[in-house]
PDB file of C-alpha atoms in Angstrom:
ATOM      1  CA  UNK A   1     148.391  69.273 128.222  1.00 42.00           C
ATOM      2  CA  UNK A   2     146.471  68.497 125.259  1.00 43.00           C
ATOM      3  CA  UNK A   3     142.583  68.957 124.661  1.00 43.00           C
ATOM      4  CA  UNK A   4     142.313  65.298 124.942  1.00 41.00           C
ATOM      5  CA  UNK A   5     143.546  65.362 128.766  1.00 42.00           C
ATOM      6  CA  UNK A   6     140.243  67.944 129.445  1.00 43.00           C
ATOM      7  CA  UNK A   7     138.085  65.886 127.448  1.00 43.00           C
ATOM      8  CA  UNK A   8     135.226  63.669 129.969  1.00 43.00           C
ATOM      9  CA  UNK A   9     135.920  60.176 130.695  1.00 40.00           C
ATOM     10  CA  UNK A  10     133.242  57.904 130.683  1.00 42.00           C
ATOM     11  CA  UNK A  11     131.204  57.907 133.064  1.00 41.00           C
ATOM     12  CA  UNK A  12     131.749  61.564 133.915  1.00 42.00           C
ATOM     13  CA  UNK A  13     129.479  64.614 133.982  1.00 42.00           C
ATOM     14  CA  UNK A  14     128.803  65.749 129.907  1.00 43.00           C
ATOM     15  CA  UNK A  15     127.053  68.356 130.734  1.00 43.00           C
ATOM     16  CA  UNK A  16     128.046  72.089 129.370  1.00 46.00           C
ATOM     17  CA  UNK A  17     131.063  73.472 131.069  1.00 45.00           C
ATOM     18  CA  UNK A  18     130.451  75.914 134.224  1.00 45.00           C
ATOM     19  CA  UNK A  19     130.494  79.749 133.533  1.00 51.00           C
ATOM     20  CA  UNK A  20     134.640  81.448 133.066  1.00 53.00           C
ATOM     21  CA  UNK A  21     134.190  83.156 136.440  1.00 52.00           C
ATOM     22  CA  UNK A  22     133.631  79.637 137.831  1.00 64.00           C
ATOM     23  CA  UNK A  23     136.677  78.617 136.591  1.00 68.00           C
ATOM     24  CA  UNK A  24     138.720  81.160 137.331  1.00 68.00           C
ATOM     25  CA  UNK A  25     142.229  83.001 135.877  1.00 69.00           C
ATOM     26  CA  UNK A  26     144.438  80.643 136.583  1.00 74.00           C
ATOM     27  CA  UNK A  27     142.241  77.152 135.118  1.00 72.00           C
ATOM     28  CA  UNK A  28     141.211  79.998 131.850  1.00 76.00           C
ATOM     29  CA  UNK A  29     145.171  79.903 131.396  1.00 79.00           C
ATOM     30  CA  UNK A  30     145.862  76.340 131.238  1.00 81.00           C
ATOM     31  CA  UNK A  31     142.795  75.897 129.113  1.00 80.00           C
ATOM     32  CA  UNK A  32     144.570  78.871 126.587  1.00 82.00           C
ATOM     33  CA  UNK A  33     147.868  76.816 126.831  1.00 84.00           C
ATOM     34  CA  UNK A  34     146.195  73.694 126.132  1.00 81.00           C
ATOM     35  CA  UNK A  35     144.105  74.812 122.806  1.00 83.00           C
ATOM     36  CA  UNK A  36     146.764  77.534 121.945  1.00 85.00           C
ATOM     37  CA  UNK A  37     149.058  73.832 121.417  1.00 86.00           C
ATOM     38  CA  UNK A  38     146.466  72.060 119.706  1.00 82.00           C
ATOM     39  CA  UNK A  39     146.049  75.307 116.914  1.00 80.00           C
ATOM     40  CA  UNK A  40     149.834  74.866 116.575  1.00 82.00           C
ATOM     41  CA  UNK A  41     149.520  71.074 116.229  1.00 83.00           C
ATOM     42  CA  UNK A  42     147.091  71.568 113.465  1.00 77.00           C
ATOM     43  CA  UNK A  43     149.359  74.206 111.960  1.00 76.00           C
ATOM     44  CA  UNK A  44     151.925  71.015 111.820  1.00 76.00           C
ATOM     45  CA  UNK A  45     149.928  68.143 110.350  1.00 76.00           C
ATOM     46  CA  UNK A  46     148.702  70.985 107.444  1.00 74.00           C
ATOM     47  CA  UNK A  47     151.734  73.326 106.508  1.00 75.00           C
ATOM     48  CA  UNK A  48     150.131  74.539 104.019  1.00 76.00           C
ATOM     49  CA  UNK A  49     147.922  76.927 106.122  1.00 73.00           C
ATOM     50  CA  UNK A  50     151.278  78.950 106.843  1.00 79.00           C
ATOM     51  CA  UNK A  51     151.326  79.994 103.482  1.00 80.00           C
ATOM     52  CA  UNK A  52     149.940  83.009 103.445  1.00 77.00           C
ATOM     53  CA  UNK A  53     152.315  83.921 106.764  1.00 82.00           C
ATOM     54  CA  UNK A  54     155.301  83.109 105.235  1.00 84.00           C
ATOM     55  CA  UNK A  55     155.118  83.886 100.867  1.00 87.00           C
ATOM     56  CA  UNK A  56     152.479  87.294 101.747  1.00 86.00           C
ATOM     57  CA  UNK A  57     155.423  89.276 102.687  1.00 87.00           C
ATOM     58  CA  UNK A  58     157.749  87.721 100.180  1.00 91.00           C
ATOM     59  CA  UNK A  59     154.867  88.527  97.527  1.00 90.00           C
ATOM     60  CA  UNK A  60     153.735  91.946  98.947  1.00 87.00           C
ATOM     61  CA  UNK A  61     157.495  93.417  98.593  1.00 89.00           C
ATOM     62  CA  UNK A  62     158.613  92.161  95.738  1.00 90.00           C
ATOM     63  CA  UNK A  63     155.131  93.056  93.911  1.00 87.00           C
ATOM     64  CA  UNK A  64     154.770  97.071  95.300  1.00 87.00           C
ATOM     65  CA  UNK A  65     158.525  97.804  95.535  1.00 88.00           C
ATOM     66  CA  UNK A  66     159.132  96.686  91.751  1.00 86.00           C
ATOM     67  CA  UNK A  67     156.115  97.190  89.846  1.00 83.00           C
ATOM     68  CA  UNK A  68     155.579 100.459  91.193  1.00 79.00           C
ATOM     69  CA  UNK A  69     158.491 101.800  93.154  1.00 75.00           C
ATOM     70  CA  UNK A  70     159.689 103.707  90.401  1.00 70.00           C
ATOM     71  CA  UNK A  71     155.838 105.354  89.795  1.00 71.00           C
ATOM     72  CA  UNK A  72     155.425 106.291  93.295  1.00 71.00           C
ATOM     73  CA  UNK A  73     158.989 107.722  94.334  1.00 64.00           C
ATOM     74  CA  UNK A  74     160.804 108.160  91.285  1.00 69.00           C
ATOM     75  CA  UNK A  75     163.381 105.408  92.446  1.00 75.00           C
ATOM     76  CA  UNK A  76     162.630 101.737  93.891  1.00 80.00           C
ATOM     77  CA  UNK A  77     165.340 102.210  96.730  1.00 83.00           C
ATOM     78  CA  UNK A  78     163.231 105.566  97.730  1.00 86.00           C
ATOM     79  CA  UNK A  79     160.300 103.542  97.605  1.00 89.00           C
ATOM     80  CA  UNK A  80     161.824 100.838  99.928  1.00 90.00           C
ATOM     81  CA  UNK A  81     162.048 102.926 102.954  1.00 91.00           C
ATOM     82  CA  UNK A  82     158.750 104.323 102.326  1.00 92.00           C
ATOM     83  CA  UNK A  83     157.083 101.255 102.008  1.00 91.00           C
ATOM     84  CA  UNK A  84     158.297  98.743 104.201  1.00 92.00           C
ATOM     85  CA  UNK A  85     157.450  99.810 107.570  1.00 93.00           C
ATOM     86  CA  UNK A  86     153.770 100.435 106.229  1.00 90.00           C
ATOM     87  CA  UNK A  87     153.588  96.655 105.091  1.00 91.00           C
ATOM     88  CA  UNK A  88     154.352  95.854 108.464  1.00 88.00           C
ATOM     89  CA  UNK A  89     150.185  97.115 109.302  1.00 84.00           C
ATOM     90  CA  UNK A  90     149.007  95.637 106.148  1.00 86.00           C
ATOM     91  CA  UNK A  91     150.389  92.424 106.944  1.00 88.00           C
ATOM     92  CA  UNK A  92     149.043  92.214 110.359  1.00 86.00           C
ATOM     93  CA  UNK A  93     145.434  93.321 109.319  1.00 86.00           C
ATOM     94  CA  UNK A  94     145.387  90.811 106.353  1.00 85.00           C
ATOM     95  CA  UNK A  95     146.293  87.954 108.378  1.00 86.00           C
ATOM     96  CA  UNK A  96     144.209  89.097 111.550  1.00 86.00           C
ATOM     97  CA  UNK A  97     140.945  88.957 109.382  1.00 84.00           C
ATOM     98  CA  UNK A  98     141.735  85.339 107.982  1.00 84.00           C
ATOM     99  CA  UNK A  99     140.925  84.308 111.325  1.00 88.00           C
ATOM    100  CA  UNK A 100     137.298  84.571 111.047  1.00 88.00           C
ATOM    101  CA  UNK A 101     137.276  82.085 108.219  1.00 87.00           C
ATOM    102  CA  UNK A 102     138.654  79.787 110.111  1.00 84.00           C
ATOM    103  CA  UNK A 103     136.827  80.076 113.112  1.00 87.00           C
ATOM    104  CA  UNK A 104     133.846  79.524 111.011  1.00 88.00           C
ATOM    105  CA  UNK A 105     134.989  76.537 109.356  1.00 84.00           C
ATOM    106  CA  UNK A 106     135.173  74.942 113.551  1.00 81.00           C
ATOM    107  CA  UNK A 107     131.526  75.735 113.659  1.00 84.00           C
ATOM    108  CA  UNK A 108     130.334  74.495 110.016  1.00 83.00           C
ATOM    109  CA  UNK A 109     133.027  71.322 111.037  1.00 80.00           C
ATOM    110  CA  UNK A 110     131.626  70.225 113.926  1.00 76.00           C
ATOM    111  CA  UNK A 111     134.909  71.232 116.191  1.00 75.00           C
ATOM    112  CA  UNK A 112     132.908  73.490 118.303  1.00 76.00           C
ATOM    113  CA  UNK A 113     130.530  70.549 119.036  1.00 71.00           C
ATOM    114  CA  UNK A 114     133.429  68.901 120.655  1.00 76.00           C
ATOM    115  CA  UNK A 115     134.821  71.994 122.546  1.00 73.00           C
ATOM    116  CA  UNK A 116     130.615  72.101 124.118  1.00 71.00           C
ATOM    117  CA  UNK A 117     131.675  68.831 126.146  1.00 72.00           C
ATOM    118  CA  UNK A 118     134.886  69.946 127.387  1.00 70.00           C
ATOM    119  CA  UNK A 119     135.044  71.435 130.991  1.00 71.00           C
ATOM    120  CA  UNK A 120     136.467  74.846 129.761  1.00 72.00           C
ATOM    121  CA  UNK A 121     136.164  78.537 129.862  1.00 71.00           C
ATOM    122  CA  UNK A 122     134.292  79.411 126.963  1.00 70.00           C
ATOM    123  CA  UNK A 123     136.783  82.949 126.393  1.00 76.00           C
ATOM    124  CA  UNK A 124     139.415  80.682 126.267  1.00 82.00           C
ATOM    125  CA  UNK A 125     138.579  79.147 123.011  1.00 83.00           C
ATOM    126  CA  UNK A 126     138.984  82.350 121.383  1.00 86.00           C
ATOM    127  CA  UNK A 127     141.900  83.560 123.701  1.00 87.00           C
ATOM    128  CA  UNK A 128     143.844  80.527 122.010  1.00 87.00           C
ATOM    129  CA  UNK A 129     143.127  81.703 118.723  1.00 87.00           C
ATOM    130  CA  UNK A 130     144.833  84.974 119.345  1.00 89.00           C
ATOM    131  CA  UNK A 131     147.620  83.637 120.993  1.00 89.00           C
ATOM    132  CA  UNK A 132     148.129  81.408 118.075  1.00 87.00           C
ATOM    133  CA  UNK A 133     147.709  84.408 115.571  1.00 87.00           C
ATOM    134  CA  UNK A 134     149.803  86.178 117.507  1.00 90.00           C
ATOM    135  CA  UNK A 135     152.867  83.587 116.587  1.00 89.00           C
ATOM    136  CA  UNK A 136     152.006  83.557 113.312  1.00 89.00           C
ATOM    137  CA  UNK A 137     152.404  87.488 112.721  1.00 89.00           C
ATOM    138  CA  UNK A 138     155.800  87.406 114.570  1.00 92.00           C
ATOM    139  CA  UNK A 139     156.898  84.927 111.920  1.00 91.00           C
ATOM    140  CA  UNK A 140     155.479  87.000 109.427  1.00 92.00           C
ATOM    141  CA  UNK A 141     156.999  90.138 110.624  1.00 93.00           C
ATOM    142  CA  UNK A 142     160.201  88.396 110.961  1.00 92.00           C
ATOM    143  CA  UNK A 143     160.053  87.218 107.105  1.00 92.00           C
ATOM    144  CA  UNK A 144     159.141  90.577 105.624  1.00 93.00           C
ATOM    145  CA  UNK A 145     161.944  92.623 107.814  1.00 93.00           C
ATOM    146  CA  UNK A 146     164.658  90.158 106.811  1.00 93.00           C
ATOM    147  CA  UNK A 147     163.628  89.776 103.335  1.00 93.00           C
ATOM    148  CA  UNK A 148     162.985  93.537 102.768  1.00 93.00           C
ATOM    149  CA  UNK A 149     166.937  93.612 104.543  1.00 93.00           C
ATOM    150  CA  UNK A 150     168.330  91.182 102.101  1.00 93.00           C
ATOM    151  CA  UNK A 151     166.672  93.536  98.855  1.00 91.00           C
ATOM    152  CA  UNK A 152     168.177  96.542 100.687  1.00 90.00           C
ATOM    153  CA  UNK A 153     166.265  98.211 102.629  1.00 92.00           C
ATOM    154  CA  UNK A 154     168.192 100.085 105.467  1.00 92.00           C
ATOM    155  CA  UNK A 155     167.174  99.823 109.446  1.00 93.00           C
ATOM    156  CA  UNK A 156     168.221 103.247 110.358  1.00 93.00           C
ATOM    157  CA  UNK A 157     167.643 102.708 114.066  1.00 93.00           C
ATOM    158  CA  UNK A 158     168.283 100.144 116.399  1.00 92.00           C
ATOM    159  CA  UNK A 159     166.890  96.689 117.462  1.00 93.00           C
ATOM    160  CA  UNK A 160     164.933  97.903 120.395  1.00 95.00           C
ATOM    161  CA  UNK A 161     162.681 100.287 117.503  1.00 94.00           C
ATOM    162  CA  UNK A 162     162.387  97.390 115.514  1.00 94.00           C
ATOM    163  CA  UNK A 163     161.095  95.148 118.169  1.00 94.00           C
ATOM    164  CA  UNK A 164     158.676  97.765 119.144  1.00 95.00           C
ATOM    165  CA  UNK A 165     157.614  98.363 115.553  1.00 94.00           C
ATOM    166  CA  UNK A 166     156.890  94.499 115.635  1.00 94.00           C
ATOM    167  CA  UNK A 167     155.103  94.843 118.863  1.00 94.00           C
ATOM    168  CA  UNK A 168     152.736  97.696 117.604  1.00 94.00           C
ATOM    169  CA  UNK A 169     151.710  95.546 114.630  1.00 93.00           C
ATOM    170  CA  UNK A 170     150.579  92.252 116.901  1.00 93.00           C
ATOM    171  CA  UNK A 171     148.753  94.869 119.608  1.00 94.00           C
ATOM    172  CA  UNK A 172     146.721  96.671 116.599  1.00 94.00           C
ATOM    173  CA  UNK A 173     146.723  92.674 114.576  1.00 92.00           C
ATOM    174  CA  UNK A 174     145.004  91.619 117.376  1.00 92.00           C
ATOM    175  CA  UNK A 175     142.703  93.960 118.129  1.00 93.00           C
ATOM    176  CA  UNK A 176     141.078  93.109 114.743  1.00 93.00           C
ATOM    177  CA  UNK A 177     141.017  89.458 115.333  1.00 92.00           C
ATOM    178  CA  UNK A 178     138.339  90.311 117.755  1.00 93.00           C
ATOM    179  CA  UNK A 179     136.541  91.602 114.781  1.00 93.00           C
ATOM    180  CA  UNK A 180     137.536  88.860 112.328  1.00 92.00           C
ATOM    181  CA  UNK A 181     136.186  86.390 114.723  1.00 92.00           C
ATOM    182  CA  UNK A 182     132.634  88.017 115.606  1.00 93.00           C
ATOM    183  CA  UNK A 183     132.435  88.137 111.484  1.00 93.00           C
ATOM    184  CA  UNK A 184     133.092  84.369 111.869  1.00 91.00           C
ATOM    185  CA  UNK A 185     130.734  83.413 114.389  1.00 91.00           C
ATOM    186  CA  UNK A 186     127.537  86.114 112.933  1.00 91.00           C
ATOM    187  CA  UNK A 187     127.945  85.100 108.964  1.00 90.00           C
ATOM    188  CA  UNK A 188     126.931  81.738 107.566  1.00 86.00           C
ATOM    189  CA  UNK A 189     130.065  80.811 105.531  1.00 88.00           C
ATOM    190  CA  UNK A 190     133.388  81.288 104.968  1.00 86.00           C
ATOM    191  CA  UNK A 191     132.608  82.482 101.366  1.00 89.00           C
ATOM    192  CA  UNK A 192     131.108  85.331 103.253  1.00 91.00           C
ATOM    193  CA  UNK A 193     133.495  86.094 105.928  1.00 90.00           C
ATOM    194  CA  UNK A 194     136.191  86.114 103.044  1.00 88.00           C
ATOM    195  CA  UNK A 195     134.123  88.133 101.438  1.00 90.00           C
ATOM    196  CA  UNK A 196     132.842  90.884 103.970  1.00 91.00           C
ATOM    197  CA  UNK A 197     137.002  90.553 105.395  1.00 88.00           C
ATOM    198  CA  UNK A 198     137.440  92.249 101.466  1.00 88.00           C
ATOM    199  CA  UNK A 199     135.280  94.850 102.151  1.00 89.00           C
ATOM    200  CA  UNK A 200     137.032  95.864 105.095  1.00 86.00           C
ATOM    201  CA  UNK A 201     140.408  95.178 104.041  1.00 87.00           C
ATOM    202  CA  UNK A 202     140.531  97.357 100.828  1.00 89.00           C
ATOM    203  CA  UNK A 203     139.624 100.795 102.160  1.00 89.00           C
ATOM    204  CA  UNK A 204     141.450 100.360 104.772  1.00 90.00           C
ATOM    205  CA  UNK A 205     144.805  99.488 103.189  1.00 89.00           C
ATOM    206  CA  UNK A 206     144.545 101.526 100.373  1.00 89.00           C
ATOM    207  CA  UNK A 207     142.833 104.660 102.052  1.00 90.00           C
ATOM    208  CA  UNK A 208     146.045 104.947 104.565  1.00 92.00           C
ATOM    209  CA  UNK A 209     149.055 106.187 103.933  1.00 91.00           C
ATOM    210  CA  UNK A 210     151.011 102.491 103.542  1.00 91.00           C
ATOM    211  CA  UNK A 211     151.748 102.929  99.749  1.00 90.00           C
ATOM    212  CA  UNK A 212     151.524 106.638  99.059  1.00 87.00           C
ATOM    213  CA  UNK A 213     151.726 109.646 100.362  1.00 87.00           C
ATOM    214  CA  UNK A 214     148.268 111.131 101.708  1.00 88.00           C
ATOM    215  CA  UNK A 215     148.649 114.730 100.439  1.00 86.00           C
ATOM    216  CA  UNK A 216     148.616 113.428  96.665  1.00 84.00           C
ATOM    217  CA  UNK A 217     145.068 111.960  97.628  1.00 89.00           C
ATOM    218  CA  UNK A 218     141.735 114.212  97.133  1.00 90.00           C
ATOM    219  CA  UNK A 219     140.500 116.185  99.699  1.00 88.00           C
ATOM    220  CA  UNK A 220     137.692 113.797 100.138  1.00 90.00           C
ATOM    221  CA  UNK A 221     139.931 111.017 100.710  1.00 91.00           C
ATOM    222  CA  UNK A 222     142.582 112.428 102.889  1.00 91.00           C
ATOM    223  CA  UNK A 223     139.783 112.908 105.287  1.00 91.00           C
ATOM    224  CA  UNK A 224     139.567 109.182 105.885  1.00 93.00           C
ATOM    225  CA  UNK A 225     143.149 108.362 105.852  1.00 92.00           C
ATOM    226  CA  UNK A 226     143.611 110.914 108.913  1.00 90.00           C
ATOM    227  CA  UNK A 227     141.331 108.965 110.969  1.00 92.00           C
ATOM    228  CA  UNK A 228     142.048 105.739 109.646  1.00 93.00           C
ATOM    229  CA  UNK A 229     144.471 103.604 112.203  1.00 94.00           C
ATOM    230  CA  UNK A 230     146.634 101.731 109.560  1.00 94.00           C
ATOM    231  CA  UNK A 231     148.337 105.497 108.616  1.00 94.00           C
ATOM    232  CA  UNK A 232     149.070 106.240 111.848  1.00 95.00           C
ATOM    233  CA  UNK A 233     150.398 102.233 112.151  1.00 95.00           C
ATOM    234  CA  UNK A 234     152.796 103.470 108.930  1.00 94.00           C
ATOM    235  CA  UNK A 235     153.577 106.672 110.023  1.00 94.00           C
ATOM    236  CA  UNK A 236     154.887 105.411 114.043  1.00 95.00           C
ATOM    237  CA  UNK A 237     155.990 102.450 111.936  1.00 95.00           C
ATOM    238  CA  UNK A 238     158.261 104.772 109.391  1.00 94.00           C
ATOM    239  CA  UNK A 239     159.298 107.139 112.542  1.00 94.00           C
ATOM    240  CA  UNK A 240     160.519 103.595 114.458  1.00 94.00           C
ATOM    241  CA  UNK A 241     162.338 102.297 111.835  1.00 94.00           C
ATOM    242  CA  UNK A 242     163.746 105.023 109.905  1.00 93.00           C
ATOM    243  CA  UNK A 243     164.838 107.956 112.426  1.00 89.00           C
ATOM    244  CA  UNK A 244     162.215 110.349 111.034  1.00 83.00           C
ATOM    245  CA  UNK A 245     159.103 112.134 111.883  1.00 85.00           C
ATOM    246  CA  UNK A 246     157.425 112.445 114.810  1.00 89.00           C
ATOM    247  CA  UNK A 247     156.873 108.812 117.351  1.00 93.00           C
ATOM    248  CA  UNK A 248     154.938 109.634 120.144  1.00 94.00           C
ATOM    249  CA  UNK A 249     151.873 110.491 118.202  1.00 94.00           C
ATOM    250  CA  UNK A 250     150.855 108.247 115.510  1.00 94.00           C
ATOM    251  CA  UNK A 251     152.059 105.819 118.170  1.00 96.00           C
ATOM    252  CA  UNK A 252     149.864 106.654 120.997  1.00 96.00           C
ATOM    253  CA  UNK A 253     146.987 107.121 118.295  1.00 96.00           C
ATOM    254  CA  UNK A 254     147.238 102.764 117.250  1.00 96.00           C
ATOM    255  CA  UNK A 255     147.145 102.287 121.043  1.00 96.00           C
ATOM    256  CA  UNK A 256     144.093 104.643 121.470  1.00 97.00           C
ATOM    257  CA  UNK A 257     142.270 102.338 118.558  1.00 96.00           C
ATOM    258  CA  UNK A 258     143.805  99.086 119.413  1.00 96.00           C
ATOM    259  CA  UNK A 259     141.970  99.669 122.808  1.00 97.00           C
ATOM    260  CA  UNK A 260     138.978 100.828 121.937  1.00 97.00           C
ATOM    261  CA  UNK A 261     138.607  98.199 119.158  1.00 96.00           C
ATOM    262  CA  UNK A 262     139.341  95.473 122.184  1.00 95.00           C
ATOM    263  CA  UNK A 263     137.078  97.307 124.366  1.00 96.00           C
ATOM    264  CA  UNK A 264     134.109  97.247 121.732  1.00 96.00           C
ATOM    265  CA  UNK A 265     134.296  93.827 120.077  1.00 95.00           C
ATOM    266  CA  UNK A 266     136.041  91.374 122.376  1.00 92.00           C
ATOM    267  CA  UNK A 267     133.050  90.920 124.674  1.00 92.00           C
ATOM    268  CA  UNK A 268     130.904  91.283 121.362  1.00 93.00           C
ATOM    269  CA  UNK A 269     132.570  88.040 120.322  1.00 91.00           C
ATOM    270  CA  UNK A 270     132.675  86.394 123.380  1.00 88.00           C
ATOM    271  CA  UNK A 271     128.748  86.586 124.665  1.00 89.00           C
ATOM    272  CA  UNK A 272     128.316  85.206 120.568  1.00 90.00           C
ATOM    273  CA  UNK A 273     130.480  82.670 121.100  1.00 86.00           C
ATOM    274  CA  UNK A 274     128.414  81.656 124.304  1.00 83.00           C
ATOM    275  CA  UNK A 275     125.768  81.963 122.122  1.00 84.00           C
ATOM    276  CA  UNK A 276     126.610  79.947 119.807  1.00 78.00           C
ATOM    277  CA  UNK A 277     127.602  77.160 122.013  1.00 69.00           C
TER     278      UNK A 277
END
């Protein structure tokens, strides 16, 4: 089922759709299916927006393992097993925070104009959007694990830590796409979504402990990398894949911020999203 099967025939009520608890779980579901197809679909007919899910990871390894793999560990393969689980969080923020632009591109488009006349739950809209991001980071994941494999870098555990490594990227991923798309819906343009996504994307990726080690940082700035969720992302993410360090910890504190993240700005989004239309 397609949006085009919900849209109103003539002659048919146009009027805004009724409230989600109206419509209830199981109508909210097909609705996700329906527009969760239709964000694929689009993905289709313009391949060119899977660019940054499929050459990021590609550019990302080649770019830190190389260039500064020798700098940071003394040798690249060092580096490698250092690195790679980290880019798993950095990957998985990056693309989570795109989403904003392109929720705010349906709004300046006219697409949410369209999704006003549709009998629908108005959560579902942005439920979609996740489920569709969601996709994209597996592919993602998928490409950066297999490439960072095929440069050497070693899986030192088994499949089972690797697809939970995979799984603690999307859960934290999508916790910030709940933030990505508030910033979508409460700025003007995507210039400034892009650009506001920047100023949340830097400190956090280069504050954490994904490309060095936090006890060569200054005092100052090891003080946000302990509370910041992307170095405990790379340190459950380094403990999954690579047999060492401690698991339970660093992985219970991305689940801790992944919920509390949900908690905070999904219905945030959602009563702005009503809002809006």
């Amino acid at each position: 089922m397609t949006t085009a099967t919900l849209a109103p025939s003539r002659g048919r009520d146009t009027r805004p759709p009724a409230e989600d608890s109206r419509i209830g779980l199981a109508g909210t579901l097909r609705h996700v299916g329906a527009l969760t197809r239709r964000n694929l679909m689009r993905i289709k007919a313009d391949p060119e927006s899977m660019f940054d899910a499929v050459l990021m990871p590609i550019i990302f390894t080649v770019l830190f393992v190389y260039v500064f793999g020798g700098a940071m560990a003394g040798d690249q393969d060092t580096y490698k097993q250092y690195l790679i689980p980290g880019l798993l969080g950095q990957t998985g923020l990056t693309l989570a925070m795109a989403v904003g632009t392109g929720l705010n591109s349906d709004f300046q488009t006219g697409v949410m104009d369209r999704f006003r006349t549709l009998p629908i739950g108005r959560a579902s809209v942005l439920l979609s959007k996740i489920a569709a991001e969601t996709l994209r980071g597996l592919l993602s994941f998928a490409i950066l694990i297999g490439f960072a494999m095929c440069i050497g870098f070693e899986v030192k555990t088994g499949p089972l830590e690797v697809l939970a490594t995979i799984g603690l990227g999307l859960v934290f991923g999508m916790s910030i796409v709940w933030i990505s798309m508030l910033l979508g819906m409460a700025l003007r343009s995507a210039q400034a979504v892009q650009g506001v996504a920047m100023l949340v994307l830097m400190p956090m990726q280069f504050g954490s402990s994904i490309f060095a080690r936090t006890d060569t940082m200054p005092g100052w700035l090891q003080s946000f990398t302990k509370v910041n969720p992307l170095s405990a992302l790379a340190d459950a993410s380094r403990a999954l894949l690579n047999g060492q360090g401690p698991v339970a910890h660093p992985v219970m504190i991305v689940l801790i911020w992944s919920a509390a993240v949900t908690a905070v700005f999904a219905p945030l989004a959602v009563a702005r999203f009503r809002k809006r239309t």
